[in-house]
CSV table of C-alpha atoms in Angstrom, one decimal:
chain,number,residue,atom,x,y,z
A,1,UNK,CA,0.0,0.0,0.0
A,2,UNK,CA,3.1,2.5,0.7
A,3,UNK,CA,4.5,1.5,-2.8
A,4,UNK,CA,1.7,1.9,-4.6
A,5,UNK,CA,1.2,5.4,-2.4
A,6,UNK,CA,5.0,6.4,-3.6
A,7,UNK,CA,4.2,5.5,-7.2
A,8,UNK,CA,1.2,7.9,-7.5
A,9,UNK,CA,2.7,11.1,-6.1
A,10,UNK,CA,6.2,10.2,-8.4
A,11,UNK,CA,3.9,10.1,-11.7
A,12,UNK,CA,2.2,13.5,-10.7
A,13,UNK,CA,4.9,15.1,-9.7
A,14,UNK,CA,6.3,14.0,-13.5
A,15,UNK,CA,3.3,15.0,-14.7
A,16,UNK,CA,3.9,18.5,-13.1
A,17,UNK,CA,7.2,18.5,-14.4
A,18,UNK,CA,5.3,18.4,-17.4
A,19,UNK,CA,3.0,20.5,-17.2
A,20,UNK,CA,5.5,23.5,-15.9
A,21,UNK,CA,7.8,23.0,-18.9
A,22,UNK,CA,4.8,23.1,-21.4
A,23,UNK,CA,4.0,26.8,-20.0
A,24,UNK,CA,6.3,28.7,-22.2
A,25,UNK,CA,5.7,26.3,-25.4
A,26,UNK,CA,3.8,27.9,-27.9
A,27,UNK,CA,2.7,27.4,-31.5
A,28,UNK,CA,3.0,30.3,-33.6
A,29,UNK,CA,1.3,30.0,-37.8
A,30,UNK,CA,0.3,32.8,-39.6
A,31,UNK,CA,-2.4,33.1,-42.9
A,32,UNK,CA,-1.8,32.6,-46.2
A,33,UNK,CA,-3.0,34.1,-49.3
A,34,UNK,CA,-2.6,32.2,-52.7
A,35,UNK,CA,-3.4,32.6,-55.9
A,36,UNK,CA,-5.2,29.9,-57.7
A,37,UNK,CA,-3.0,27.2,-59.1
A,38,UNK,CA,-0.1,28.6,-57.0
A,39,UNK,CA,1.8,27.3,-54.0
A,40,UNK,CA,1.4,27.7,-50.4
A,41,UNK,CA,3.6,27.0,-47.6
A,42,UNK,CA,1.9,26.6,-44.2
A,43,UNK,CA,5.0,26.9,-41.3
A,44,UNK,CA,3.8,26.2,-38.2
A,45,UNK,CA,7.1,27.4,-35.1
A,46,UNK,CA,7.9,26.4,-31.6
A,47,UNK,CA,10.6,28.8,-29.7
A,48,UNK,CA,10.8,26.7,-26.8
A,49,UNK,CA,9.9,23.4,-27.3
A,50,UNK,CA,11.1,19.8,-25.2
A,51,UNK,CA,11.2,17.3,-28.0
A,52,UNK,CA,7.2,17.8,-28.4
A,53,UNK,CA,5.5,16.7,-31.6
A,54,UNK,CA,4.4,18.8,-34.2
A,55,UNK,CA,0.7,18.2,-36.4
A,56,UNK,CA,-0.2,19.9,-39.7
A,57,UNK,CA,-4.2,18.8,-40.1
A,58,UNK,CA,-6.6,20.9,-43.1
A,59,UNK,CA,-9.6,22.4,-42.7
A,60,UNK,CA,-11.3,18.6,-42.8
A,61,UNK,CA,-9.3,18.2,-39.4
A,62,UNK,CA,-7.2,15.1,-41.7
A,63,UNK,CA,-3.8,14.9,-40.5
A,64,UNK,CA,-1.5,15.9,-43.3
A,65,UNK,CA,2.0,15.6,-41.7
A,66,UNK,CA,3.1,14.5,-38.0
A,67,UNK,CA,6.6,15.7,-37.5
A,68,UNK,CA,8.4,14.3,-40.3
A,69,UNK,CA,6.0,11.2,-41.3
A,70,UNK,CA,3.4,12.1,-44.0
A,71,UNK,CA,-0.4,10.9,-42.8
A,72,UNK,CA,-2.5,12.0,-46.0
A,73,UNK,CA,-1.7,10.4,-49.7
A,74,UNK,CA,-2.0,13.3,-51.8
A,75,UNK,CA,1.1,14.3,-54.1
A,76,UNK,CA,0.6,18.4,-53.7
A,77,UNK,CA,1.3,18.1,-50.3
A,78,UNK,CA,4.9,17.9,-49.7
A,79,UNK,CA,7.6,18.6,-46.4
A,80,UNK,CA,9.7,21.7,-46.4
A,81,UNK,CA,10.9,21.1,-43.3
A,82,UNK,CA,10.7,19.3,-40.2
A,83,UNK,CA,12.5,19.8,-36.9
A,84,UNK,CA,11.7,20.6,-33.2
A,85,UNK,CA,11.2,24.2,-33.9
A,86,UNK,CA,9.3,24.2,-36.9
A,87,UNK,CA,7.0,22.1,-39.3
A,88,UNK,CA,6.5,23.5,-42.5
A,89,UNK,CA,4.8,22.0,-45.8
A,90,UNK,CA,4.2,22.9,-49.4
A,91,UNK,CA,0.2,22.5,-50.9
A,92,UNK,CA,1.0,22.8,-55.0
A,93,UNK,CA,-1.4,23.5,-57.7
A,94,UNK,CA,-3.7,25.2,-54.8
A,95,UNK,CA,-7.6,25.1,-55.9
A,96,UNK,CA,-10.9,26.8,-54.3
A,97,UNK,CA,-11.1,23.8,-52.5
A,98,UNK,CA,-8.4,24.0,-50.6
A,99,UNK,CA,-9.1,27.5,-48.9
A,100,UNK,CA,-10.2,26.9,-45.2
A,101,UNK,CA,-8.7,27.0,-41.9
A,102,UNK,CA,-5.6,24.4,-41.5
A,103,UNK,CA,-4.8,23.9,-37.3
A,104,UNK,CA,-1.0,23.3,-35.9
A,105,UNK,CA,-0.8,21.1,-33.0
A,106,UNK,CA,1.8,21.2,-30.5
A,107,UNK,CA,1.3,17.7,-28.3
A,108,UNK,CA,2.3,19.1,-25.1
A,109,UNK,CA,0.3,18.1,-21.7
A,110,UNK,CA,-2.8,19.6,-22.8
A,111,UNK,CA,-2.6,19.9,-26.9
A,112,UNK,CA,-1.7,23.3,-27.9
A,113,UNK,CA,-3.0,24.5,-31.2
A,114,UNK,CA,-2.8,27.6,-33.3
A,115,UNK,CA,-5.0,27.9,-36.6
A,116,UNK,CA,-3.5,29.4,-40.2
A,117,UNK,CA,-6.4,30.6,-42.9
A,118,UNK,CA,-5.6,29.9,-46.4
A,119,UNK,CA,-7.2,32.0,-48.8
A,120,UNK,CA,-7.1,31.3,-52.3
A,121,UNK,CA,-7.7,33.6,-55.1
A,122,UNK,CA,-10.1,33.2,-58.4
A,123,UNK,CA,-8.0,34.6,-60.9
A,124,UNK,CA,-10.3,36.6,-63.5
A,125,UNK,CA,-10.9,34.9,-67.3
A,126,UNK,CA,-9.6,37.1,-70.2
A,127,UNK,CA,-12.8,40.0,-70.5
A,128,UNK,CA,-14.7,39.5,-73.8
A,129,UNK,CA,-16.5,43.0,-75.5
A,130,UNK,CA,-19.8,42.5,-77.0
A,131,UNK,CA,-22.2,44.5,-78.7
A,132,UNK,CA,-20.4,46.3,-81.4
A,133,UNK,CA,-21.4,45.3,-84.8
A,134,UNK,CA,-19.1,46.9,-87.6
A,135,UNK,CA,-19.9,49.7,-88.9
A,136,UNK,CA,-22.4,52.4,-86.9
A,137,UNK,CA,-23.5,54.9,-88.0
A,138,UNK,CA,-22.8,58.6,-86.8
A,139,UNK,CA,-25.4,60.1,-84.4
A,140,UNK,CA,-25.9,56.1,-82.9
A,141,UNK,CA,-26.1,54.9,-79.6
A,142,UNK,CA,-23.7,52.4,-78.9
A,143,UNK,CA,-24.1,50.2,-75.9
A,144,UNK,CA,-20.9,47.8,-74.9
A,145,UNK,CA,-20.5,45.2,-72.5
A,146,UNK,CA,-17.5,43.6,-70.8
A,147,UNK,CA,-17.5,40.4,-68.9
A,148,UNK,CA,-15.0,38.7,-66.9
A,149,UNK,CA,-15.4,35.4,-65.0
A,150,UNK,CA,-13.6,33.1,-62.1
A,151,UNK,CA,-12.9,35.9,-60.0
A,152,UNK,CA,-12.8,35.6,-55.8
A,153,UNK,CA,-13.3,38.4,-54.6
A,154,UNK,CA,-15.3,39.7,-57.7
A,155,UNK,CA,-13.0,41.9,-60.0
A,156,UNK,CA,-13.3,45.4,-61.2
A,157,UNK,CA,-14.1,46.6,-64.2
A,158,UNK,CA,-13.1,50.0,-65.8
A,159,UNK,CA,-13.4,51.3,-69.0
A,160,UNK,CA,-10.9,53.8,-71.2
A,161,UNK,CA,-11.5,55.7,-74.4
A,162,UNK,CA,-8.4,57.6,-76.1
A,163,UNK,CA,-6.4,57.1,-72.6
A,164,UNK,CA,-9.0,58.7,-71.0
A,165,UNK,CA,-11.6,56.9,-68.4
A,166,UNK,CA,-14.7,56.7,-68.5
A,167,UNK,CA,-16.3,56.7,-64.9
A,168,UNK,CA,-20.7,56.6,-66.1
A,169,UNK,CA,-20.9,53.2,-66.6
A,170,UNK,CA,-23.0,50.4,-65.4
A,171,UNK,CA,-21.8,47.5,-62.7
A,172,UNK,CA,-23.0,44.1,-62.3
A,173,UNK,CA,-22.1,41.6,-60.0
A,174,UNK,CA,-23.2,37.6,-60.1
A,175,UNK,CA,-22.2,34.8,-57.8
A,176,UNK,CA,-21.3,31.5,-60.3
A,177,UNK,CA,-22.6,28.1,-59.9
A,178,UNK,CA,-20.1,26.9,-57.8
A,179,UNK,CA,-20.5,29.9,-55.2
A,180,UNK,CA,-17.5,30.7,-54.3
A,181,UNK,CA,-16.2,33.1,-57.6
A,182,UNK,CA,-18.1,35.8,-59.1
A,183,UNK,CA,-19.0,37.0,-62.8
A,184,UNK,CA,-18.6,40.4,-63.3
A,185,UNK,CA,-20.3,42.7,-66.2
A,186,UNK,CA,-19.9,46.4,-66.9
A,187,UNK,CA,-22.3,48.2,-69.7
A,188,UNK,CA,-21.1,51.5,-71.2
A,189,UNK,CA,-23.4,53.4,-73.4
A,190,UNK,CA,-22.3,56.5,-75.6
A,191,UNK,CA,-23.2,58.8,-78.6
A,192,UNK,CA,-20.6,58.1,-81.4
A,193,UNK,CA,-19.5,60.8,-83.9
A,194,UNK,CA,-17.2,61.0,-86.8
A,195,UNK,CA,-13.9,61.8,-84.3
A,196,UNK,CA,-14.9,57.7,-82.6
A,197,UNK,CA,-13.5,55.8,-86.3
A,198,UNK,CA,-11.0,54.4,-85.6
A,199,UNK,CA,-10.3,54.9,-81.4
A,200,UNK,CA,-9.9,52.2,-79.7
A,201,UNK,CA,-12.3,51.5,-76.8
A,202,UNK,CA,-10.7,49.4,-73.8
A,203,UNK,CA,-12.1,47.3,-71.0
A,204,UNK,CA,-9.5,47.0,-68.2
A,205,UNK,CA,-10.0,44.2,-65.4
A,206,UNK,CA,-8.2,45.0,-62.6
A,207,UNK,CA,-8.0,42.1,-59.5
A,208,UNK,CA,-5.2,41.6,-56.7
A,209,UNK,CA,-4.5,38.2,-58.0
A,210,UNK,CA,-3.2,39.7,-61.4
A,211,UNK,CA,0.0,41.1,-59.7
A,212,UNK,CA,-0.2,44.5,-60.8
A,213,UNK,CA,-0.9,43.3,-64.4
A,214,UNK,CA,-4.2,43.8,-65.4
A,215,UNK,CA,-6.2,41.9,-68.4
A,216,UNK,CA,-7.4,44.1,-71.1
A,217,UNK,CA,-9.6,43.6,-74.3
A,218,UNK,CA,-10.2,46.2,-76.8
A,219,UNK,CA,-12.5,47.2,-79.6
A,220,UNK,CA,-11.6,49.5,-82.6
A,221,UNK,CA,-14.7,51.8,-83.7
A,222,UNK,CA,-15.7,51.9,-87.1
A,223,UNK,CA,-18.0,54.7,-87.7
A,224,UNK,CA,-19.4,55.3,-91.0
A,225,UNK,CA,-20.3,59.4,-91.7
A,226,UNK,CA,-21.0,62.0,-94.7
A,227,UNK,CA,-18.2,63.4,-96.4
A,228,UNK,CA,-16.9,66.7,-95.4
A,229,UNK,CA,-15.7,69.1,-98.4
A,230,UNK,CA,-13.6,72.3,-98.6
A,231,UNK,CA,-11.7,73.5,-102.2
A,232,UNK,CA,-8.1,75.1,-101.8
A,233,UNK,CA,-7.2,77.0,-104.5
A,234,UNK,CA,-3.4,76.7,-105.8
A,235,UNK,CA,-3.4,80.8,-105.5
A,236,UNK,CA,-5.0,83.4,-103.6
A,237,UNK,CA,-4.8,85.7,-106.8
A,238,UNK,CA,-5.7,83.7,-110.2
A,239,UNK,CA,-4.5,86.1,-112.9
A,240,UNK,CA,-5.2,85.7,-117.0
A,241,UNK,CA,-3.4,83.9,-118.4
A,242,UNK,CA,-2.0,81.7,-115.6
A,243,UNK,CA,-3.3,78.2,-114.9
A,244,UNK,CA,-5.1,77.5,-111.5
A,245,UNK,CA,-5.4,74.0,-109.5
A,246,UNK,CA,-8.9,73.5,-107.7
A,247,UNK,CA,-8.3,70.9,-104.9
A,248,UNK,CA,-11.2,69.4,-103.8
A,249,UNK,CA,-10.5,68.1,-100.5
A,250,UNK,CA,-13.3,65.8,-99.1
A,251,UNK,CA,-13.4,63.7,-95.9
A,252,UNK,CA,-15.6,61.0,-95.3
A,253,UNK,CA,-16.4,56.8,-94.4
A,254,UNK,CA,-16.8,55.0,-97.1
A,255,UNK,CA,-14.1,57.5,-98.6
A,256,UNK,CA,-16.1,59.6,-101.5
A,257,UNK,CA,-15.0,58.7,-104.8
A,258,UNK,CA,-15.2,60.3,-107.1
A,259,UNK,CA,-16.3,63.9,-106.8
A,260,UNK,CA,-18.4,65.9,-109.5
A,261,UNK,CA,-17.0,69.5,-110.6
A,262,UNK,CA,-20.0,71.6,-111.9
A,263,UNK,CA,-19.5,75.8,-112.7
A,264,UNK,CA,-22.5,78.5,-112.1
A,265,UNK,CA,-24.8,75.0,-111.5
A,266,UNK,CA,-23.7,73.2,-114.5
A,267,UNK,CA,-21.4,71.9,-116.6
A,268,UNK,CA,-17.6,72.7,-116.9
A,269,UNK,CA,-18.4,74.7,-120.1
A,270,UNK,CA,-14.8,74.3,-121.8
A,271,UNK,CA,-13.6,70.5,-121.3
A,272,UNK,CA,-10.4,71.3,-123.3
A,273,UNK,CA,-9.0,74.0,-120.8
A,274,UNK,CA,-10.4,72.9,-117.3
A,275,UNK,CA,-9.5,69.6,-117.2
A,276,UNK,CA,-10.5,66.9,-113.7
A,277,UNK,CA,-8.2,64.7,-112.1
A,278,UNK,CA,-8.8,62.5,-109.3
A,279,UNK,CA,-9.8,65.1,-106.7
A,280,UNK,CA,-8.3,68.5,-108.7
A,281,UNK,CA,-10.0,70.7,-111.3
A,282,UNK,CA,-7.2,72.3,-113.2
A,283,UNK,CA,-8.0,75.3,-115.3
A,284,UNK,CA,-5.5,76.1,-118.2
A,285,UNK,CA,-4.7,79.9,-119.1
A,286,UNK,CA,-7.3,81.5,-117.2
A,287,UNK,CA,-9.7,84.2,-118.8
A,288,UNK,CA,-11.9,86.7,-117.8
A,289,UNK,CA,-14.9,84.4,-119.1
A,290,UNK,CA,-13.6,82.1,-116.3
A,291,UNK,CA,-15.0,84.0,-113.5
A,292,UNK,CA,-17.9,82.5,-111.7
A,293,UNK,CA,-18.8,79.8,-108.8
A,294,UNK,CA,-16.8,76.7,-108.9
A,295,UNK,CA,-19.2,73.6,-106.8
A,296,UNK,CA,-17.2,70.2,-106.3
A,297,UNK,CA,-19.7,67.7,-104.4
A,298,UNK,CA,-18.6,64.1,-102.8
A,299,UNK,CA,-21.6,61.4,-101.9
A,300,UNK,CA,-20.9,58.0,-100.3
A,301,UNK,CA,-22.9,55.9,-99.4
A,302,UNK,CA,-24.2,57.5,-95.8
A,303,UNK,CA,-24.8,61.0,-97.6
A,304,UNK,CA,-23.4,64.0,-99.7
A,305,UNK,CA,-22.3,66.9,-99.3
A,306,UNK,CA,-20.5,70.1,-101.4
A,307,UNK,CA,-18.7,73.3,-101.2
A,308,UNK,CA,-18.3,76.5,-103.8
A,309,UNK,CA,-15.2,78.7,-105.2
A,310,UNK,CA,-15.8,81.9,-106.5
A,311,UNK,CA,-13.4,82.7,-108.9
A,312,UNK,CA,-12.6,86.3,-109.6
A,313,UNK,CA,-9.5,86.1,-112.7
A,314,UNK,CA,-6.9,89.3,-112.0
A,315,UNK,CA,-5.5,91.6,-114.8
A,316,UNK,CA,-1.8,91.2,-114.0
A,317,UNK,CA,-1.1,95.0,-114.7
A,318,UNK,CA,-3.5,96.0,-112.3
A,319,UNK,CA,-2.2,93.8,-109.8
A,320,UNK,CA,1.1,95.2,-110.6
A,321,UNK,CA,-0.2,98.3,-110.2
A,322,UNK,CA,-1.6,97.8,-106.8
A,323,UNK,CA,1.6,96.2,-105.2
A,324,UNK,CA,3.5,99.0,-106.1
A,325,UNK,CA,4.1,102.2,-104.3
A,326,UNK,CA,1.0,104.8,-104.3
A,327,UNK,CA,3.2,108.3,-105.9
A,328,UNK,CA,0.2,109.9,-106.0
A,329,UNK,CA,-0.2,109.6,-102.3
A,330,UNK,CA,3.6,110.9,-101.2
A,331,UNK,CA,3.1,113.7,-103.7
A,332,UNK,CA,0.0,114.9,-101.7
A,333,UNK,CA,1.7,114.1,-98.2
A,334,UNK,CA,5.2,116.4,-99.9
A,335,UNK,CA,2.9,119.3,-100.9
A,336,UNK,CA,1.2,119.8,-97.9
A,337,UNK,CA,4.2,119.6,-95.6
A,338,UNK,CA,5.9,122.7,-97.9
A,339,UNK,CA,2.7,125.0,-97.9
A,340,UNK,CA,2.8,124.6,-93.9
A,341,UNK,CA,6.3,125.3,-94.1
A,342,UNK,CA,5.9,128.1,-96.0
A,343,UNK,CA,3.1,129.4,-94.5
A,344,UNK,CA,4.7,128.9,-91.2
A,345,UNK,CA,7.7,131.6,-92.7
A,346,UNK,CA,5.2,134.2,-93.9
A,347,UNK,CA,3.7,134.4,-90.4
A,348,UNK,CA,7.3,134.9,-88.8
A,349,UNK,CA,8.5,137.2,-90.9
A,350,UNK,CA,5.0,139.4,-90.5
A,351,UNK,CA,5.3,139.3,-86.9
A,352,UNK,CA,8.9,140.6,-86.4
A,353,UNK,CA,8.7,143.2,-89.3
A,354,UNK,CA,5.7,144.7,-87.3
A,355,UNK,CA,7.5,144.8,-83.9
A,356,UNK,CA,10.3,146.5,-85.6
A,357,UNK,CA,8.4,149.3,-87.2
A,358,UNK,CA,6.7,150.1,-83.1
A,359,UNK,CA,9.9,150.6,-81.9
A,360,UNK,CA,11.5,153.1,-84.4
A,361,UNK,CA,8.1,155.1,-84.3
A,362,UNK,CA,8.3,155.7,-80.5
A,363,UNK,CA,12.5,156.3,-81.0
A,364,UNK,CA,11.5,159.0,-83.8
A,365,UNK,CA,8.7,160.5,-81.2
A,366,UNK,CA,10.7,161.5,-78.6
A,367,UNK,CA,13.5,162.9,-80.9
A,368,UNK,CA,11.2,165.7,-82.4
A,369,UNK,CA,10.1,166.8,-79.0
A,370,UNK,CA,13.3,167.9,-77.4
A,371,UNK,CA,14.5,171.1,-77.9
A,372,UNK,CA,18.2,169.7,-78.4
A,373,UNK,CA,20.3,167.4,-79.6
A,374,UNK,CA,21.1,165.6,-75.6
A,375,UNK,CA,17.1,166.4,-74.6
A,376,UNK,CA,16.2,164.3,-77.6
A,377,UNK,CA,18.5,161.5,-76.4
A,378,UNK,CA,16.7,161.3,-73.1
A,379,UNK,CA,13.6,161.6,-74.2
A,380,UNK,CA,14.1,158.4,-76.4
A,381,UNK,CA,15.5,156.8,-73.6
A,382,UNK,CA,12.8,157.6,-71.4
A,383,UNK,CA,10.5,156.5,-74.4
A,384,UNK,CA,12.3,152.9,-74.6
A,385,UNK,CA,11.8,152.7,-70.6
A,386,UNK,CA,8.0,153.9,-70.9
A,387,UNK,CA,7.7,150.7,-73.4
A,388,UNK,CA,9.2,148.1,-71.4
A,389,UNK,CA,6.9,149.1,-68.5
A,390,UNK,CA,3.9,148.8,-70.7
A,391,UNK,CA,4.9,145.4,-72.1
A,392,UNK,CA,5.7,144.4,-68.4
A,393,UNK,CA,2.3,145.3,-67.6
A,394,UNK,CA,0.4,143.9,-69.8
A,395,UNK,CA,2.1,140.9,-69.8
């Protein structure tokens, strides 16, 4: 009975031994995030740890590795590495099935555990563009839809015209059958004109298991319009004699081909000297009978459309005449400046020949007055002072 009693408190007091050398033993994981298809490593560490066995088990709570020994036949599943301090495995080709919550167990006196979530990633499909039928028509609405499917969480879609995005569009989000990705569809609808042929419309998935590389799929417009027309003459000043090139220039999807020249609402009246190529009307030796309104008019198969030329043939002497300098003009501008002149001498001359003819009268006035020779000298000077106070005053 003593032996029995000693045998019981020795296997407690192991026990406690135990149980006081398990306190600072903890299992330390940490979540995972893969993409679809990828590989994940699950590391489960022990800093302090007394020869104690390490489990790797998946969300199914099957045991995939126990310390070194692998428990579950399935080739993706593979050791990394196995030693006191650490049990880390490999899951390869990941799929959506795989994502769940896998649990490390540290066998200690009681089981320790600590969980790791693996997340996997749907990686989106390649977006397709539908609704665009070749060609539209200007003034249409056009509606376009990108979809994109397979992605966890559900992707987003954006959509670009000439570099430049387009932020009214339409968003739709659907779960797929096997609930766990998501089918995404965006809808944009615009107004197309004549500057859409030929831009390049782009739907742009963007999704964080793309690494920065987002999937793209574009559509080039086609957009079918009237022509546009406008004539540039080969001269701003047709003069007789010379010839003169009418371009028709004329814009327009299908490209108008060919144009039709007409003059004053008919036909070019002399085929011999105004002679059509391609898009140019080319007028030989131009005469004064030339003068009048030029039409060219393009049609495709959306519409037509024309524009005029009046043509107004120069005499080349009076053009020469007109370029050089008007004599006329500086002969009037020289005649005018010499009559002020002149006039301007004839006023002077007046004015001083007037004060010169006051001031000998008053000098010859106080002469005759004195009864001698000196008298008469200071009565003149007396006569000059008299003036200067006058013009003092008045002034």
């Amino acid at each position: 009975m003593i032996w029995k009693r000693s045998a019981v408190l020795r296997f407690y007091s192991v026990c406690g031994l135990l149980l006081q050398g398990s306190q600072g033993q903890f299992p330390l994981t940490q979540n995972v995030t893969v993409v679809e298809g990828g590989t994940a490593i699950l590391t489960c560490r022990v800093d302090q740890n007394d020869n104690t066995s390490l489990q790797w088990s998946n969300p199914a709570q099957q045991t995939l590795y126990f310390d070194d020994k692998k428990a579950l036949r399935d080739n993706r599943i593979e050791l990394v590495r196995a030693s006191w301090h650490e049990l880390s495995i490999s899951v390869s080709d990941v799929s959506l099935s795989d994502e769940g919550q896998y649990t490390c167990s540290l066998f200690t006196m009681p089981v320790k555990t600590s969980k790791a979530y693996l997340t996997v990633l749907g990686v989106p499909e390649k977006p397709q563009i539908s609704g665009f039928s070749s060609p539209v028509m200007e003034g249409d609405l056009m509606q376009l839809t990108c979809k994109t499917s397979g992605s966890k969480p559900a992707a987003d879609i954006r959509w670009f015209k000439n570099d430049k995005e387009i932020k009214d569009v339409k968003y739709l989000k659907e779960e797929d059958a096997n609930r766990k990705t998501f089918t995404v569809s965006s809808t944009l609808d615009f107004r197309v004109d004549r500057s859409d042929d030929g831009v390049t419309v782009i739907c742009r998935v963007d999704h964080e298991s793309l690494n920065a590389t987002p999937q793209v799929a574009m559509q080039v417009l086609e957009i079918h319009y009237t022509p546009s027309v406008k004539i540039i003459p080969s001269t701003p000043f047709p003069q007789e004699g010379q010839p003169l090139i009418l371009t028709c220039e004329s814009k327009g999807k299908p490209l108008p081909e060919p144009v039709l020249w007409t003059k004053d609402g008919g036909e070019l009246p002399d085929p011999d000297r105004m002679v059509v190529s391609g898009r140019e009307l080319n007028i030989l030796f131009l005469n004064k009978t030339d003068n009048g309104t030029y039409r060219c008019e393009a049609t495709n198969t959306i519409g037509q459309s024309s524009a005029e030329y009046v043509l107004i043939v120069h005499d080349p002497n009076a053009l020469a005449g007109q370029t050089g300098p008007d004599h006329a003009l500086i002969g009037g501008i020289v005649a005018v400046v010499v009559f002020v002149t002149l006039c301007s001498i004839f006023l002077l001359g007046r004015y001083l020949a007037r004060h010169k003819g006051t001031y000998l009268t008053n000098e010859a006035k106080g002469a005759e007055d004195a009864p001698d020779a000196d008298t008469a000298i200071i009565n003149a000077e007396g006569s000059q002072v008299n003036a200067e106070e006058k013009k003092e005053y008045f002034i």
